[in-house]
Short mmCIF file of C-alpha atoms in Angstrom, two decimals:
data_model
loop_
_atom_site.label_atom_id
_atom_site.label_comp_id
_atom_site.label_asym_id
_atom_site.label_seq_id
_atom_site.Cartn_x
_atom_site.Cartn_y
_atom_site.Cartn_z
CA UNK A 191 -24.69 7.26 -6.26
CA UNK A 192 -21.17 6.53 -6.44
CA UNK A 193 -20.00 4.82 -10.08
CA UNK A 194 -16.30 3.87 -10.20
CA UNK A 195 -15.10 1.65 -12.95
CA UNK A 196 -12.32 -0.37 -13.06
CA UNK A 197 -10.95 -0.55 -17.17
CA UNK A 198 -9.25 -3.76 -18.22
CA UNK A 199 -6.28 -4.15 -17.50
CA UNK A 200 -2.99 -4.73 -20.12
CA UNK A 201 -2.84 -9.07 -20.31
CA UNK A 202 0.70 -10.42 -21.73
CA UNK A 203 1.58 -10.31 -25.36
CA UNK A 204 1.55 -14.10 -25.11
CA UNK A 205 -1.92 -14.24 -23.82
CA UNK A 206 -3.44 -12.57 -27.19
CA UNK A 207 -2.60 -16.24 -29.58
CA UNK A 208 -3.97 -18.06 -26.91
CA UNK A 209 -7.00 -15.24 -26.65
CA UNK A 210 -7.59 -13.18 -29.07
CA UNK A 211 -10.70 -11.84 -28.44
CA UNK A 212 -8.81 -10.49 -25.46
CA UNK A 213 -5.93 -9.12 -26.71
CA UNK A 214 -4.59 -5.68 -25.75
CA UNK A 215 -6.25 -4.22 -28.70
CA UNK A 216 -9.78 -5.65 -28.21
CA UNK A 217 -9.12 -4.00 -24.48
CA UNK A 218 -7.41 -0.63 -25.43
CA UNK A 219 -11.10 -0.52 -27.54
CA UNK A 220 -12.89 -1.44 -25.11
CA UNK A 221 -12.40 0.81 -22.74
CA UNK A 222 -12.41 3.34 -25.24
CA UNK A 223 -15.90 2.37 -26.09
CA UNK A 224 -16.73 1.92 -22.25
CA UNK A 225 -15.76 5.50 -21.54
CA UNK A 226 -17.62 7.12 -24.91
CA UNK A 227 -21.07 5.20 -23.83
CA UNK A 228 -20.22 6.86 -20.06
CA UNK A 229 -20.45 10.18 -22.11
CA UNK A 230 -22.87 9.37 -24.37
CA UNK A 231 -25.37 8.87 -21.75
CA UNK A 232 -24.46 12.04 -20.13
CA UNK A 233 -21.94 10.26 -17.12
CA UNK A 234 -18.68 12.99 -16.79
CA UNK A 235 -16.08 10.59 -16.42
CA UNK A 236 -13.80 12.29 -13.41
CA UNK A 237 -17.43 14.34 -11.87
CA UNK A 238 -20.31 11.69 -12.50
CA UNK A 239 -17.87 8.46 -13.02
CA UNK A 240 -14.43 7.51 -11.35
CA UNK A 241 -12.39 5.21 -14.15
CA UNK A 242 -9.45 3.59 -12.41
CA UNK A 243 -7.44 2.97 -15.84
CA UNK A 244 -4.35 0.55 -14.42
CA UNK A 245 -3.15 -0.30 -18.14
CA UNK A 246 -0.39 1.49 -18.08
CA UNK A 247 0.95 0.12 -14.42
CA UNK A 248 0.11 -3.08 -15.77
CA UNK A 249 1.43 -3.48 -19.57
CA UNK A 250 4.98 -4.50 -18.45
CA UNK A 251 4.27 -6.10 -15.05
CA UNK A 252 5.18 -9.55 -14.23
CA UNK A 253 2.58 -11.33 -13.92
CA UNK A 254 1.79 -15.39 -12.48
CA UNK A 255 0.03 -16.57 -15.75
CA UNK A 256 0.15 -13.49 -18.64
CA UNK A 257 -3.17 -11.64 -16.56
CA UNK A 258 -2.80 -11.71 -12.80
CA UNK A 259 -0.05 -9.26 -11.79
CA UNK A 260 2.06 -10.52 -9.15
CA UNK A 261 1.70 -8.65 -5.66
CA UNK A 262 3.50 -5.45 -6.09
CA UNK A 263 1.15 -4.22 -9.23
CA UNK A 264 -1.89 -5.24 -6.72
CA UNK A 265 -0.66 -2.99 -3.53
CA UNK A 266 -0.74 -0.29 -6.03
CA UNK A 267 -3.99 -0.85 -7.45
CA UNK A 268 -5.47 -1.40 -3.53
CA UNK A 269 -3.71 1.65 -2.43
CA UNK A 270 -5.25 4.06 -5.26
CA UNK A 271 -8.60 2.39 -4.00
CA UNK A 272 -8.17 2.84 -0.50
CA UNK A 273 -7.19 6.69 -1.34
CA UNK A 274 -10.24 7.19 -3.55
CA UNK A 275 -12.84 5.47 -0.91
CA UNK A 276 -10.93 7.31 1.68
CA UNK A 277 -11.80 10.67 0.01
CA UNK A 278 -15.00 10.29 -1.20
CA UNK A 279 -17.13 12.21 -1.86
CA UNK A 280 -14.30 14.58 -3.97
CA UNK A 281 -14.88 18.42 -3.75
CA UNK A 282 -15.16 19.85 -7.19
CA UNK A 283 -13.83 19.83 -9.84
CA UNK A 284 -13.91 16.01 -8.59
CA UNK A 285 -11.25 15.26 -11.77
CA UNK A 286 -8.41 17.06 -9.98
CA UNK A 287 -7.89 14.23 -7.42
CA UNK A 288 -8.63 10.74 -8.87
CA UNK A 289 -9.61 11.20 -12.77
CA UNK A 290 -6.64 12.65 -14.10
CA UNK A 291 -4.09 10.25 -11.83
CA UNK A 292 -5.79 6.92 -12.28
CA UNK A 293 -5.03 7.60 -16.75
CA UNK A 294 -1.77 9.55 -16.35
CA UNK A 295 2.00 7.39 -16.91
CA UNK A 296 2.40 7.22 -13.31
CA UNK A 297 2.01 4.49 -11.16
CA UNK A 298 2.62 6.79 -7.67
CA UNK A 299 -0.19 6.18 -5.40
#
């Protein structure tokens, strides 16, 4: 079985008067709680789960309509999914290659 999940993603300030029930707290906590119920029910994120976190590459990207980042933020994202499919299944420890990356500062694919 191969689990990857893809966290939210940062939406525009602007977005979170129009939606607040999605605003970039609600989906900082979210995935916070997404990735506690992964270990909770005994899923290693980086070993038994792959979480592609793209918040930080997409807080400050331009985006068309305060969600959908415009087409250099998407390369990124499709190369660091081409790279993970293209590797799978990781030797261990499975973190080194994907898990750490995919939540560091960096947007380098």
């Amino acid at each position: 079985l191969r689990f990857v999940w893809l966290a939210a993603p940062a939406a525009s300030l602007l977005m979170d008067r129009r939606y607040p029930h999605q605003s970039r707290s609600n989906a900082v906590t979210f995935n916070v709680q997404i990735e506690e119920m992964f270990v909770s029910s005994g899923l290693i994120p980086g070993e038994d789960v792959v979480i592609l976190d793209w918040w930080n590459m997409t807080a400050n990207a331009q985006t068309s309509d305060g969600l959908h980042s415009l087409t250099e933020a998407n390369l990124a994202r499709t190369a660091q999914i081409l790279y993970l499919v293209e590797r799978w299944p990781f030797p261990r420890p499975y973190g080194s290659l994907i898990g750490k990356a995919a939540t560091s500062n960096s947007t380098a694919v």
